[in-house]
Coordinates of C-alpha atoms in Angstrom, one line a residue:
Chain A
M194 CA 56.7 3.3 -50.2
R195 CA 57.6 6.6 -49.2
H196 CA 54.1 7.9 -50.7
W197 CA 52.4 5.4 -48.5
K198 CA 54.3 6.5 -45.2
K199 CA 53.3 10.1 -46.0
N200 CA 49.8 9.2 -46.2
I201 CA 49.5 7.2 -43.2
G202 CA 50.7 10.1 -41.3
V203 CA 47.7 11.9 -42.6
I204 CA 45.5 9.1 -42.0
I205 CA 46.6 9.0 -38.4
F206 CA 46.4 12.8 -37.9
L207 CA 43.0 12.7 -39.4
G208 CA 41.6 9.9 -37.4
A209 CA 43.2 11.3 -34.2
L210 CA 41.4 14.5 -34.8
A211 CA 37.9 13.1 -35.7
F212 CA 38.3 10.8 -32.4
A213 CA 39.1 14.0 -30.3
Q214 CA 36.1 15.7 -32.0
C215 CA 33.9 13.0 -31.3
C216 CA 34.8 12.6 -27.9
F217 CA 35.0 16.4 -27.3
A218 CA 31.5 16.6 -29.0
E219 CA 29.9 14.0 -26.7
Q220 CA 31.0 15.4 -23.5
V221 CA 28.2 16.6 -21.3
V222 CA 28.9 19.3 -18.7
F223 CA 27.0 20.5 -15.8
I224 CA 25.8 24.0 -15.8
V225 CA 24.3 26.3 -13.2
N226 CA 23.2 29.9 -12.5
L227 CA 25.9 32.7 -12.9
S228 CA 25.1 33.5 -9.4
N229 CA 25.4 30.0 -8.0
K230 CA 28.6 30.1 -5.9
I231 CA 29.3 26.3 -6.0
S232 CA 32.7 25.6 -7.2
S233 CA 32.4 22.0 -8.0
L234 CA 30.2 19.0 -7.4
T235 CA 30.7 15.3 -6.7
T236 CA 29.1 12.6 -8.8
K237 CA 27.3 11.6 -5.6
E238 CA 25.9 15.0 -5.3
I239 CA 24.7 15.0 -8.8
I240 CA 23.1 11.8 -8.4
N241 CA 21.6 13.0 -5.2
I242 CA 20.1 15.9 -7.0
Y243 CA 18.7 14.2 -10.0
T244 CA 17.4 11.3 -7.7
L245 CA 15.4 14.0 -5.6
R246 CA 17.4 13.5 -2.5
I247 CA 19.1 17.0 -2.4
K248 CA 16.6 19.8 -2.8
T249 CA 18.5 22.7 -1.6
W250 CA 22.0 24.1 -2.2
P251 CA 24.4 25.0 0.6
S252 CA 23.6 28.3 0.3
G253 CA 19.7 27.5 1.2
I254 CA 18.7 28.1 -2.3
L255 CA 16.2 25.7 -3.7
V256 CA 17.7 23.2 -6.2
E257 CA 15.9 23.1 -9.8
A258 CA 17.2 20.4 -11.8
V259 CA 16.1 20.2 -15.4
S260 CA 16.4 17.6 -17.7
L261 CA 15.9 16.5 -21.5
P262 CA 13.6 14.1 -22.9
V263 CA 14.0 10.5 -22.6
D264 CA 14.9 10.0 -26.3
N265 CA 17.5 12.8 -26.3
S266 CA 21.0 11.4 -27.0
V267 CA 22.6 14.1 -24.5
R268 CA 20.1 12.5 -21.9
M269 CA 21.2 9.0 -22.7
I270 CA 24.9 10.0 -22.2
F271 CA 24.1 12.0 -18.9
S272 CA 21.9 9.2 -17.7
K273 CA 24.1 6.4 -18.4
S274 CA 27.4 7.8 -17.3
V275 CA 26.5 9.8 -14.2
L276 CA 23.1 8.1 -12.9
C277 CA 24.3 4.6 -14.1
R278 CA 20.7 4.0 -15.3
D279 CA 19.1 4.5 -18.9
P280 CA 16.6 7.2 -18.9
A281 CA 13.5 4.7 -19.2
T282 CA 14.6 3.2 -15.9
M283 CA 14.8 6.6 -14.6
E284 CA 11.5 7.5 -15.7
Q285 CA 10.3 4.5 -13.9
F286 CA 12.1 6.0 -10.5
Y287 CA 10.5 9.2 -10.9
L288 CA 7.1 7.6 -11.2
R289 CA 7.6 5.7 -8.2
K290 CA 8.7 8.9 -6.4
A291 CA 5.5 10.9 -7.7
L292 CA 3.2 8.0 -6.6
T293 CA 4.7 8.1 -3.0
G294 CA 4.5 11.7 -2.8
K295 CA 8.4 12.1 -2.5
G296 CA 8.5 14.8 -5.3
Q297 CA 7.9 15.5 -9.1
P298 CA 10.4 14.7 -11.7
P299 CA 12.8 17.3 -12.9
R300 CA 11.4 19.9 -15.4
T301 CA 12.0 18.7 -18.8
F302 CA 13.0 20.7 -21.7
K303 CA 12.8 19.8 -25.4
T304 CA 16.3 21.2 -26.6
T305 CA 19.7 21.8 -24.6
E306 CA 19.2 25.2 -25.9
D307 CA 16.2 25.7 -23.7
V308 CA 17.9 24.2 -20.7
K309 CA 20.5 26.8 -21.0
S310 CA 18.1 29.5 -21.3
F311 CA 16.4 28.2 -18.2
V312 CA 19.5 27.9 -16.3
A313 CA 20.5 31.5 -17.2
R314 CA 17.5 33.0 -15.7
T315 CA 16.6 30.8 -12.6
K316 CA 18.8 31.0 -9.6
G317 CA 19.2 27.5 -8.4
A318 CA 18.8 25.6 -11.5
I319 CA 21.1 22.9 -12.8
G320 CA 21.2 21.2 -16.3
Y321 CA 23.4 19.4 -18.5
I322 CA 24.5 20.2 -22.0
L323 CA 27.1 19.4 -24.6
A324 CA 30.5 21.1 -23.7
T325 CA 30.2 22.6 -27.3
E326 CA 27.2 24.6 -26.3
V327 CA 28.4 26.3 -23.2
D328 CA 28.3 30.1 -23.6
D329 CA 28.8 33.3 -21.2
S330 CA 25.1 33.1 -20.0
V331 CA 25.8 30.1 -17.8
K332 CA 28.5 28.8 -15.3
V333 CA 29.9 25.3 -16.0
V334 CA 30.7 23.3 -12.7
P335 CA 33.4 20.8 -12.7
V336 CA 32.6 17.5 -11.7
I337 CA 34.7 15.3 -9.2
R338 CA 34.2 11.8 -10.0
E339 CA 34.2 9.4 -7.0
Q340 CA 35.5 5.9 -6.9
Chain B
M225 CA -52.3 -8.7 -18.5
T226 CA -52.0 -10.5 -21.8
Y227 CA -50.0 -13.8 -21.9
A228 CA -47.2 -12.0 -23.9
E229 CA -46.9 -9.5 -21.2
Q230 CA -46.7 -12.0 -18.3
F231 CA -44.2 -13.8 -20.2
F232 CA -42.0 -10.5 -20.9
M233 CA -42.6 -9.5 -17.0
K234 CA -41.3 -13.0 -16.0
V235 CA -38.2 -13.0 -18.3
S236 CA -37.3 -9.6 -17.3
T237 CA -37.3 -9.8 -13.3
S238 CA -35.3 -13.1 -13.7
G239 CA -33.1 -11.6 -16.3
I240 CA -32.1 -8.5 -14.4
K241 CA -31.0 -10.6 -11.6
K242 CA -29.0 -13.0 -13.7
A243 CA -27.8 -10.3 -16.0
A244 CA -26.6 -8.3 -12.7
S245 CA -24.8 -11.3 -11.5
I246 CA -23.4 -12.0 -15.0
M247 CA -22.2 -8.2 -15.2
A248 CA -20.8 -8.5 -11.7
R249 CA -18.6 -11.3 -12.4
F250 CA -17.7 -10.6 -16.0
G251 CA -17.6 -6.8 -15.9
F252 CA -14.5 -7.2 -13.8
L253 CA -12.9 -9.1 -16.7
A254 CA -14.1 -6.7 -19.3
C255 CA -12.5 -4.0 -17.3
A256 CA -9.2 -6.0 -16.9
A257 CA -8.9 -6.7 -20.5
S258 CA -9.7 -3.1 -21.7
V259 CA -6.8 -1.9 -19.5
F260 CA -4.6 -4.3 -21.8
F261 CA -5.9 -2.7 -25.0
I262 CA -6.7 1.0 -24.3
V263 CA -4.0 2.1 -21.8
P264 CA -0.7 0.5 -22.1
S265 CA 1.2 3.9 -23.4
A266 CA -0.5 6.4 -21.1
N267 CA 1.8 8.7 -19.0
A268 CA 1.5 10.8 -16.0
V269 CA 0.0 14.1 -16.6
V270 CA 2.7 16.8 -15.8
L271 CA 2.1 20.5 -15.9
E272 CA 4.8 23.1 -15.4
A273 CA 4.6 26.8 -15.1
Q274 CA 7.9 29.0 -14.5
D275 CA 7.9 28.4 -10.8
M276 CA 5.2 25.4 -10.4
K277 CA 5.1 21.8 -11.0
F278 CA 1.7 20.1 -11.0
G279 CA 1.5 16.1 -11.4
I280 CA -1.3 13.7 -11.7
N281 CA -0.6 10.1 -11.1
G282 CA -2.8 7.0 -10.6
Y283 CA -3.1 3.4 -10.3
L284 CA -5.7 0.7 -10.6
D285 CA -5.5 -2.8 -9.8
M286 CA -7.6 -5.9 -9.7
E287 CA -7.1 -9.2 -8.1
Y288 CA -8.2 -12.8 -7.9
T289 CA -8.1 -14.7 -4.9
Y290 CA -8.5 -18.4 -3.7
L291 CA -8.6 -19.1 -0.3
G292 CA -8.5 -22.6 0.9
K293 CA -10.2 -23.6 4.2
M294 CA -9.1 -21.1 6.6
P295 CA -9.6 -21.2 10.5
M296 CA -11.4 -18.3 11.9
V297 CA -12.7 -16.8 15.3
M298 CA -16.6 -16.8 15.8
T299 CA -18.2 -15.1 18.6
D300 CA -21.2 -17.0 20.1
E301 CA -24.1 -14.3 20.3
M302 CA -25.6 -15.9 23.6
S303 CA -22.6 -16.7 25.6
Q304 CA -20.2 -14.5 24.0
M305 CA -17.8 -17.0 24.0
Q306 CA -15.3 -17.1 21.1
M307 CA -14.4 -20.4 19.1
I308 CA -12.3 -21.5 16.5
M309 CA -14.3 -22.4 13.3
T310 CA -13.2 -23.4 9.8
K311 CA -14.2 -21.1 6.9
N312 CA -15.2 -22.8 3.6
D313 CA -13.0 -22.3 0.7
E314 CA -13.7 -19.3 -1.4
S315 CA -12.5 -17.6 -4.6
Y316 CA -13.3 -14.1 -5.7
F317 CA -12.5 -11.1 -8.2
E318 CA -12.0 -7.7 -6.7
Q319 CA -11.2 -4.1 -7.9
R320 CA -9.3 -3.3 -5.0
H321 CA -7.7 0.0 -5.7
M322 CA -8.4 2.6 -8.2
N323 CA -6.5 5.8 -7.1
L324 CA -5.5 9.5 -8.4
I325 CA -2.6 11.2 -6.7
F326 CA -2.2 14.8 -7.2
G327 CA 1.1 16.4 -6.5
A328 CA 1.9 20.1 -6.7
E329 CA 5.3 21.6 -6.0
K330 CA 5.8 25.5 -5.7
D331 CA 9.0 27.1 -4.1
R332 CA 9.4 25.4 -0.8
F333 CA 5.7 24.4 -0.5
R334 CA 4.5 20.9 -1.6
A335 CA 1.3 19.2 -1.6
H336 CA 0.0 15.7 -2.0
V337 CA -3.5 14.1 -2.2
N338 CA -3.9 10.3 -2.6
L339 CA -7.6 10.1 -3.5
G340 CA -9.1 6.5 -4.2
T341 CA -11.0 3.6 -3.5
L342 CA -10.2 0.3 -1.1
H343 CA -12.2 -2.7 -2.2
A344 CA -14.3 -1.0 -4.4
F345 CA -15.8 -3.9 -6.2
S346 CA -15.9 -7.6 -5.4
T347 CA -17.6 -10.6 -6.6
Q348 CA -17.4 -11.8 -2.9
S349 CA -19.9 -9.3 -1.6
E350 CA -21.8 -8.6 -4.9
G351 CA -21.6 -4.9 -5.2
V352 CA -19.8 -1.9 -4.2
R353 CA -18.0 -2.0 -0.9
D354 CA -16.5 1.2 -0.5
F355 CA -16.4 4.7 -2.1
F356 CA -13.9 7.3 -3.0
S357 CA -12.2 8.5 0.1
I358 CA -9.1 10.7 0.6
H359 CA -6.1 8.2 1.9
E360 CA -3.8 11.0 2.4
A361 CA -3.7 14.6 2.3
Y362 CA -1.0 16.9 3.3
G363 CA 1.2 19.9 2.8
E364 CA 5.1 20.1 3.2
Y365 CA 7.2 23.0 3.7
L366 CA 10.8 22.5 3.0
V367 CA 13.2 24.6 5.2
S368 CA 16.2 22.5 4.1
D369 CA 17.2 18.9 3.2
Q370 CA 18.0 18.5 7.1
L371 CA 14.5 20.1 8.1
K372 CA 11.0 19.4 6.4
V373 CA 7.6 20.2 8.2
R374 CA 4.5 18.0 7.0
A375 CA 1.0 18.7 8.0
G376 CA -2.3 17.0 7.0
Q377 CA -3.3 13.4 7.1
F378 CA -0.7 10.9 6.2
L379 CA 0.8 7.5 6.4
C380 CA 3.7 8.2 8.8
P381 CA 7.2 6.2 8.0
F382 CA 7.0 3.1 10.1
G383 CA 9.3 0.1 8.9
L384 CA 9.7 -0.3 5.1
L385 CA 6.2 -0.3 3.9
N386 CA 3.7 1.8 5.9
E387 CA 4.0 4.5 3.7
I388 CA 3.4 2.8 0.6
R389 CA 0.8 0.2 2.1
Y390 CA -1.9 1.3 -0.6
I391 CA 0.4 1.8 -3.6
T392 CA 0.6 -1.6 -4.7
P393 CA 2.8 -1.1 -8.0
L394 CA 5.5 -0.3 -5.4
F395 CA 6.1 -3.8 -3.9
E396 CA 6.5 -7.3 -5.5
P397 CA 3.9 -9.7 -3.8
V398 CA 0.1 -9.1 -3.8
V399 CA -0.3 -9.9 -0.1
L400 CA 1.6 -7.6 2.2
P401 CA 3.6 -9.2 5.2
S402 CA 1.4 -9.8 8.4
I403 CA 2.8 -6.7 9.8
Y404 CA 1.0 -4.2 7.4
L405 CA -2.2 -6.5 6.3
P406 CA -4.4 -3.5 5.6
D407 CA -7.4 -5.2 6.5
S408 CA -8.4 -8.2 8.5
M409 CA -7.6 -10.8 6.1
Y410 CA -6.9 -13.3 9.0
T411 CA -9.1 -12.1 11.5
G412 CA -6.2 -10.4 13.6
D413 CA -6.0 -6.8 13.2
P414 CA -2.9 -5.4 11.6
I415 CA -0.1 -4.4 13.9
I416 CA 0.5 -1.3 12.2
N417 CA -1.9 1.1 10.0
A418 CA -0.4 4.2 11.4
E419 CA -1.4 7.5 10.3
A420 CA -0.1 10.9 11.6
N421 CA -1.0 14.6 11.4
L422 CA 2.2 16.5 11.9
M423 CA 5.8 15.6 11.1
V424 CA 9.1 16.9 11.0
S425 CA 11.8 14.9 9.0
G426 CA 15.0 15.3 7.0
V427 CA 18.3 13.8 6.0
L428 CA 21.6 14.4 7.5
Q429 CA 24.4 13.7 4.9
G430 CA 27.6 12.4 5.8
N431 CA 30.3 11.5 3.5
N432 CA 29.8 7.8 3.2
S433 CA 26.3 7.5 4.7
D434 CA 22.9 9.3 5.2
L435 CA 20.6 9.4 8.2
F436 CA 16.8 9.9 7.8
Y437 CA 15.2 11.0 10.8
A438 CA 11.3 11.5 11.2
V439 CA 9.2 12.5 14.4
H440 CA 5.6 12.4 14.2
V441 CA 2.4 13.1 16.2
G442 CA -1.3 12.3 15.3
N443 CA -4.8 11.6 16.7
G444 CA -4.1 8.0 17.1
N445 CA -7.0 5.6 16.9
R446 CA -10.5 6.7 16.1
E447 CA -13.9 5.4 16.4
D448 CA -15.9 4.5 13.3
D449 CA -17.5 8.0 13.2
G450 CA -14.3 9.7 13.3
A451 CA -14.2 10.5 17.2
A452 CA -10.6 10.3 18.6
Q453 CA -10.3 7.4 21.1
N454 CA -7.7 9.1 23.3
K455 CA -6.7 12.5 24.6
N456 CA -3.2 11.8 24.7
K457 CA -2.7 11.0 21.1
Q458 CA -0.1 9.4 19.1
I459 CA 3.7 10.2 18.8
G460 CA 6.3 8.1 16.9
G461 CA 9.4 8.2 15.2
R462 CA 11.8 6.6 12.7
L463 CA 15.5 6.5 12.0
R464 CA 17.2 5.1 8.8
L465 CA 20.8 4.8 8.1
T466 CA 21.7 4.4 4.6
L467 CA 25.6 2.9 4.8
A468 CA 25.8 2.5 1.1
E469 CA 23.7 3.2 -1.8
S470 CA 21.7 -0.1 -1.6
F471 CA 22.2 -0.8 2.4
N472 CA 19.7 0.6 4.7
V473 CA 19.1 -0.3 8.3
G474 CA 16.0 1.3 10.1
A475 CA 14.3 1.3 13.5
S476 CA 10.7 2.7 14.3
I477 CA 8.6 3.3 17.4
L478 CA 5.0 4.3 17.9
T479 CA 3.3 5.0 21.1
V480 CA -0.6 5.7 21.3
E481 CA -3.2 5.6 24.3
N482 CA -5.8 3.5 23.1
D483 CA -8.1 3.5 25.9
T484 CA -8.7 6.5 28.2
S485 CA -10.4 4.3 30.7
T486 CA -7.8 2.3 31.5
A487 CA -5.0 4.5 30.3
D488 CA -3.3 1.7 28.8
R489 CA -0.4 2.7 26.3
K490 CA 0.2 0.7 23.2
L491 CA 3.9 0.9 22.2
T492 CA 4.9 -0.4 18.8
Y493 CA 8.5 -0.7 18.0
G494 CA 10.7 -2.6 15.2
G495 CA 13.6 -2.8 13.2
D496 CA 14.4 -3.4 9.6
I497 CA 16.9 -4.0 7.0
D498 CA 16.8 -3.5 3.2
F499 CA 19.9 -4.8 1.3
S500 CA 20.3 -5.0 -2.4
F501 CA 23.1 -6.3 -4.3
F502 CA 24.3 -7.8 -7.6
N503 CA 23.5 -4.4 -9.1
D504 CA 20.6 -4.0 -7.2
D505 CA 19.0 -7.4 -8.7
L506 CA 18.9 -9.1 -5.9
N507 CA 17.1 -7.6 -2.8
L508 CA 16.9 -9.0 0.9
Q509 CA 14.1 -7.2 2.9
A510 CA 13.7 -8.2 6.7
E511 CA 11.6 -6.5 9.5
Y512 CA 10.7 -7.4 13.1
V513 CA 7.9 -5.4 14.9
K514 CA 6.4 -6.1 18.3
S515 CA 3.7 -4.3 19.8
D516 CA 3.0 -4.4 23.6
F517 CA -0.5 -3.6 24.9
K518 CA -0.7 -4.5 28.8
T519 CA -4.6 -5.0 28.8
R520 CA -4.9 -6.9 25.6
G521 CA -1.4 -8.9 25.2
D522 CA 1.2 -8.4 22.9
K523 CA 1.7 -8.8 19.1
M524 CA 4.8 -9.8 17.3
S525 CA 5.5 -10.3 13.6
Y526 CA 8.6 -10.5 11.3
Y527 CA 9.2 -11.5 7.8
V528 CA 12.1 -12.0 5.5
K529 CA 11.8 -11.6 1.7
L530 CA 14.3 -12.3 -0.9
T531 CA 13.6 -10.8 -4.3
Y532 CA 15.4 -11.4 -7.6
N533 CA 15.0 -9.3 -10.7
V534 CA 15.4 -11.0 -14.1
G535 CA 14.3 -9.6 -17.0
N536 CA 10.6 -8.4 -16.7
F537 CA 10.3 -11.0 -13.8
S538 CA 10.7 -10.2 -10.2
P539 CA 10.4 -13.6 -8.7
F540 CA 10.3 -13.5 -4.7
I541 CA 10.1 -15.8 -1.7
V542 CA 9.0 -14.7 1.8
Y543 CA 8.6 -16.3 5.2
D544 CA 6.3 -14.5 7.5
Y545 CA 5.5 -15.2 11.1
F546 CA 2.8 -13.4 13.2
R547 CA 1.6 -14.0 16.7
D548 CA -1.0 -12.4 18.8
S549 CA -1.3 -13.3 22.4
G550 CA -4.7 -11.7 22.9
D551 CA -6.2 -13.8 20.0
I552 CA -7.5 -17.3 20.4
L553 CA -6.5 -18.3 17.0
Y554 CA -3.2 -16.3 16.7
E555 CA -1.9 -17.1 20.4
S556 CA 0.0 -19.9 19.2
G557 CA 1.4 -18.0 16.0
A558 CA 1.0 -18.6 12.4
K559 CA 3.5 -19.0 9.7
R560 CA 3.2 -18.3 6.0
I561 CA 5.8 -19.0 3.0
G562 CA 4.7 -17.3 0.0
V563 CA 6.5 -17.9 -3.5
G564 CA 5.4 -15.7 -6.5
S565 CA 6.6 -13.3 -9.1
G566 CA 5.6 -9.9 -10.6
Y567 CA 5.9 -9.7 -14.5
K568 CA 6.2 -6.3 -16.0
V569 CA 4.1 -6.1 -19.0
S570 CA 5.1 -2.8 -19.9
D571 CA 6.0 0.4 -18.2
N572 CA 2.8 0.9 -17.1
I573 CA 1.4 -2.4 -16.3
V574 CA 2.4 -5.3 -13.9
V575 CA 1.0 -8.5 -13.4
K576 CA 1.6 -10.6 -10.2
G577 CA 1.0 -14.3 -9.0
E578 CA 1.6 -15.8 -5.9
V579 CA 0.8 -18.8 -3.6
H580 CA 0.9 -18.6 -0.1
F581 CA 1.3 -21.8 2.2
H582 CA 0.0 -21.3 6.0
E583 CA 0.6 -23.1 9.0
Y584 CA -1.7 -22.9 12.2
P585 CA -0.2 -24.8 15.1
N586 CA -3.1 -23.8 17.2
A587 CA -4.5 -27.4 18.8
A588 CA -8.0 -26.1 18.4
V589 CA -7.8 -25.4 14.6
S590 CA -9.4 -28.5 12.7
D591 CA -6.7 -30.6 10.5
E592 CA -8.4 -29.3 7.4
A593 CA -7.7 -26.0 8.1
K594 CA -4.2 -26.3 9.7
H595 CA -2.3 -25.7 6.1
P596 CA -4.6 -23.9 4.0
I597 CA -3.5 -22.2 0.6
M598 CA -4.1 -18.8 -0.8
L599 CA -3.5 -18.0 -4.4
K600 CA -3.3 -14.5 -5.3
T601 CA -3.1 -12.9 -8.8
S602 CA -3.1 -9.1 -9.6
M603 CA -3.0 -6.8 -12.6
I604 CA -2.2 -3.4 -12.0
F605 CA -2.0 -0.4 -14.3
F606 CA -0.2 2.8 -13.3
F607 CA 0.9 5.9 -14.7

């Protein structure tokens, strides 16, 4: 019995560790160029950027939003949790924007590494990657969730 | 000429006519079928360089129309008197739009060109009715989100649909509301078909609402040969307040001097709402537009449209009213109730079907043309 109690503690610990790792691994963060002075963004601002409504930063620099392919799991998390639309629906949205002349869709990169690299060398760029992939070449912008 | 030569000559001349007629009618269907089988998975062409984006999109639609016995205005050549007649019922296929849209962005500059046909092919007229033309071509400079400057030839923002009137994949019904009818389907002229040449616009963002504004000027109406009809040009504007993500209220105005000899200005103004609820699945659009023109009489139109998105279907019902005091047919007004649905076959193909019930209360309209029915089906491929 004591042996069982000892094991359940280990199981709970390992379970909690796995859960935390899973959550942390799936946390998507927004990154901007190191020169960007923005300190935080609201979800509304991010939605406005990725729906092509906001095209300049408060400093006047052009926003260069970048994204990942439709079938990318990170894009799926971003699209559903922030934009509240699946990537396929967003593609239709961008198609409509292009047809009406309201703007071209965000630049798409194959991997989060490419996104990070582009953001690191482009002044007005904003992208999203996994929290575990962040390094010193880019700046992470905290997101304030609005009700 | 031998008997055999005469025989083949006879066969070939009558055969060519028949073949042309058959090809005209069935070529359309062949094109339609090929769209389904060849291109369901096409995507837009997007080219990206380090600091430039270039995209090519397009759309192609084909329509089938059945029109019941409709009233129409005829002018007697001798007396120049107008009278209301009844047009026979008719049905026809039409390849209505075939457009390519080019968009380019570099830094703060943006260019947009919509190149295409309108009524490219129709079995009603047995042939080509229009050639490729540039519907829109403009350049835009983004100063900030609050200020953009656009120059060129473009459909100006007026009401909910003027800017997208040619882009059929973007609205549910095949037939636009009477306010926007792109051609004289019902003998009366459209109220709005406004193009502008210079515009400043922008969005002022608040915490809980956004205000879009636009002020534009243009050449106004033109003669068939392109010559401007007026010297004082056209000026207009639009305001749209977005109160919540899916609740928009707008107002538009447009004034243009149509005739230099009478110096009569046409003033067109209107209001609109666009409201989506239940996770954007239910959409309500309503618009009212009035056009005052002293020497000709005013035009007025409004409509209310309710659309519900359920799966790949988007059924809708629309009530439309149109009155033109300067037209002997429409001076008593005309009502139309349309019911139909769009169906999304794939991400690139939409099929639409609808029936419209008209009512012409004008006493001069014959009984058989008082309540004509119109059927419209359309298939649109876009990428």
